[in-house]
Amino acid sequence: MHRLLKRQLKKADFNQQVLDQIHLFLDQVNDAYNAFDNDLCHVETVLEKSSQELYQANQRLKNNVESVTSQLSKVANNIKEVIFEIDLDGNWFYLNSAWETLTGHKVKDTLGKPYHTFLVDQEGESVQKLIDFNSQKFSSRNKKFQSLTKDKKTIWVDFSVKRIKSKDGAIEGYIGTIVDITHLKEVEVALIDAKEKATSANKAKDDFLSTMSHEIRTPLNAVVGISHLLLMEDPKKEQLENLNALKFSSEHLLELVSDILDFNKITSGSMELEDADFDLENMLNGIQSIFSNKSREKNIRFIIKKDNLLPKIVKGDNTRLKQILANLINNAIKFTEKGKVVLDVEMISESEEAHIINFEITDTGIGIPEDKIDKIFNSFSQAGSDTTRKYGGTGLGLAICKKLLEIMDSELKVISTLGRGSTFSFSLQLEKSEIHESEVDNLNNYHRFEPLTEDLQSVKVLVAEDNKLNRLVIKKFLTNWNIDFDIAYDGEMALEKAENNCYGLILMDLQMPKMNGFDASLAIRNTDNPLNKVVPIYALTASTGIDINHKIEEYGMNGIICKPFDPEELYSTLVKIISKTKVNQKVTA
Ligand code: ADP
């Protein structure tokens, strides 16, 4: 009988008769007890087993966590960047061992100390405001600081920090990284240094070229001017040849100086393109008249084929387009002994705002060897070693054309067959002009030494020029053109004259003794004579420094006339300025 049932019966103390009566019932209770015992025993075994499994799982988990932690710590301690955690009080809470390598401070000596103890800003002040504990907007910061190492060396660090937030949004601390950027900073400083040196070297080159250009152009102005004057003075037949050679050589020298200056301007990125209305048809006519003479001298034909759809007026840089065309046509004529040179100008397409026009210069000349085609666009490069001796030139023309066209978003192309000839071509997008055809004449200002009207003769011009030869040249021109003038030898004298006279135009050399042209112009603008506020002051200068346009504006001048000047150009410019002045004066009166 089950021990528990036995104990219950003993406690109940039934007599035998009762026991006999409940005998069947007791057997059932006994079976129930035994069954319960069996179940219990089974549950205990199951529990025991589960508990063992639980223990093992726990153990495995523990091992895993330990292994992951050790892996993490291995990773954290093996990366070069410092990983850190800062607590809510702003004290270092965790740092990997990169901290020791970076700063020389022991991690254990650092933990618990305020984070800013080890960081200084660019002025060497402690960085206290990196983490603004009160700011709600703070999410992450990425800043560059200097950090002080244990041996008092300064290193540059990139410090980035982020808030750690719990699921319910409470801030639990800050984590981040510190990266050593000392090397990067050194490279940056070296680059800045190199750039400054390059800029100052470039400036020195620019200054040198501009001074050189002034120095060369000033005497050239006299040579070109005097050769023009002598040719105008009806020379004898035998003198004519010499004078023409003199004029040609001085103009050639001038071209060389201009090419070198242009090339410098383009390569230094300071070439500014004009965007003004110009008469394309008139420009092409000008080219026709210049090059017809040249080609006739060589007994070859020069033909311009104009598409009848070409617009008359367009917008763009007239001077530079003319320069490119002149360069290419000049080469074509130079390298052609017989046959013809053709400039073909064709309208390719037209949009609402612009025309696309193709320019093609074909010659029947010597052609270019295939292996030299790429070379000829390089500066100072010619196809043959004897080109300079045979044909002259510097090898700069095509390099300038190519670069100018690049600035204009175009490309210079060439096809050539040795012994047969070459074709140079490019397409330009030229904006449509908004001016009316009736205004076209004003654009052309072509006055070619027509006698001045009486009205224009009444205007007096002041010329400030310190160079004796240049004074002689301009005096002769102005006298020839019947223009009344005064001469000042320096800036001070120009100011004095402007104070006491009424001039319709002032031509001002820039580099002069006592007072230079800039200061003299500014001083003239500030005199009491009200006419001096409006009188056109033009810089008559051989300088072509790249900032000259801005400078003349700053000093109150209205424009530049470049020396050496082409007499025709000077004449038409003077007429244009004087007519404008007259109109203005009439309006003011
Ligand atoms: P330059 O004409 O002053 O020598 P360019 O840069 O204008 O310099 O031309 C470079 C070289 O390209 C020339 O020296 C010449 O060898 C070659 N070249 C240019 N245009 C032509 C042409 N139309 N026919 C043959 N060769 C040419």
mmCIF file with all atom_site columns, C-alpha atoms in Angstrom, residues 67 69 105 133 153 168-169 176 179 194 225 259 266 271 273 277-278 302 326 333 345 353 388 424-425 550-551 564:
data_model
loop_
_atom_site.group_PDB
_atom_site.id
_atom_site.type_symbol
_atom_site.label_atom_id
_atom_site.label_alt_id
_atom_site.label_comp_id
_atom_site.label_asym_id
_atom_site.label_entity_id
_atom_site.label_seq_id
_atom_site.pdbx_PDB_ins_code
_atom_site.Cartn_x
_atom_site.Cartn_y
_atom_site.Cartn_z
_atom_site.occupancy
_atom_site.B_iso_or_equiv
_atom_site.pdbx_formal_charge
_atom_site.auth_seq_id
_atom_site.auth_comp_id
_atom_site.auth_asym_id
_atom_site.auth_atom_id
_atom_site.pdbx_PDB_model_num
ATOM 1  C CA . SER A 1 67  ? 33.806 35.779  -27.540  1.00 0.00 ? 67  SER A CA 1
ATOM 2  C CA . THR A 1 69  ? 33.038 41.071  -26.526  1.00 0.00 ? 69  THR A CA 1
ATOM 3  C CA . HIS A 1 105 ? 47.904 59.376  -22.463  1.00 0.00 ? 105 HIS A CA 1
ATOM 4  C CA . PHE A 1 133 ? 24.644 69.587  -22.997  1.00 0.00 ? 133 PHE A CA 1
ATOM 5  C CA . LYS A 1 153 ? 53.218 67.933  -29.394  1.00 0.00 ? 153 LYS A CA 1
ATOM 6  C CA . ASP A 1 168 ? 12.059 56.365  -25.404  1.00 0.00 ? 168 ASP A CA 1
ATOM 7  C CA . GLY A 1 169 ? 14.267 59.240  -26.570  1.00 0.00 ? 169 GLY A CA 1
ATOM 8  C CA . GLY A 1 176 ? 32.097 59.222  -31.528  1.00 0.00 ? 176 GLY A CA 1
ATOM 9  C CA . VAL A 1 179 ? 40.775 60.676  -36.467  1.00 0.00 ? 179 VAL A CA 1
ATOM 10 C CA . ALA A 1 194 ? 52.440 76.051  -53.153  1.00 0.00 ? 194 ALA A CA 1
ATOM 11 C CA . GLY A 1 225 ? 53.614 106.246 -85.851  1.00 0.00 ? 225 GLY A CA 1
ATOM 12 C CA . ASP A 1 259 ? 50.616 87.415  -79.582  1.00 0.00 ? 259 ASP A CA 1
ATOM 13 C CA . ILE A 1 266 ? 44.588 83.104  -72.229  1.00 0.00 ? 266 ILE A CA 1
ATOM 14 C CA . MET A 1 271 ? 41.032 86.593  -71.104  1.00 0.00 ? 271 MET A CA 1
ATOM 15 C CA . LEU A 1 273 ? 35.389 87.981  -74.030  1.00 0.00 ? 273 LEU A CA 1
ATOM 16 C CA . ASP A 1 277 ? 26.516 93.766  -81.196  1.00 0.00 ? 277 ASP A CA 1
ATOM 17 C CA . PHE A 1 278 ? 28.625 93.899  -84.316  1.00 0.00 ? 278 PHE A CA 1
ATOM 18 C CA . PHE A 1 302 ? 41.372 85.450  -102.053 1.00 0.00 ? 302 PHE A CA 1
ATOM 19 C CA . ALA A 1 326 ? 42.914 86.984  -89.718  1.00 0.00 ? 326 ALA A CA 1
ATOM 20 C CA . ILE A 1 333 ? 48.120 83.032  -97.783  1.00 0.00 ? 333 ILE A CA 1
ATOM 21 C CA . VAL A 1 345 ? 30.993 81.464  -94.165  1.00 0.00 ? 345 VAL A CA 1
ATOM 22 C CA . GLU A 1 353 ? 18.302 83.098  -79.486  1.00 0.00 ? 353 GLU A CA 1
ATOM 23 C CA . THR A 1 388 ? 60.635 80.198  -89.509  1.00 0.00 ? 388 THR A CA 1
ATOM 24 C CA . PHE A 1 424 ? 40.852 74.970  -91.151  1.00 0.00 ? 424 PHE A CA 1
ATOM 25 C CA . SER A 1 425 ? 37.303 75.264  -89.808  1.00 0.00 ? 425 SER A CA 1
ATOM 26 C CA . HIS A 1 550 ? 38.980 97.350  -63.852  1.00 0.00 ? 550 HIS A CA 1
ATOM 27 C CA . LYS A 1 551 ? 41.605 99.836  -62.752  1.00 0.00 ? 551 LYS A CA 1
ATOM 28 C CA . PRO A 1 564 ? 51.081 101.738 -80.560  1.00 0.00 ? 564 PRO A CA 1
#
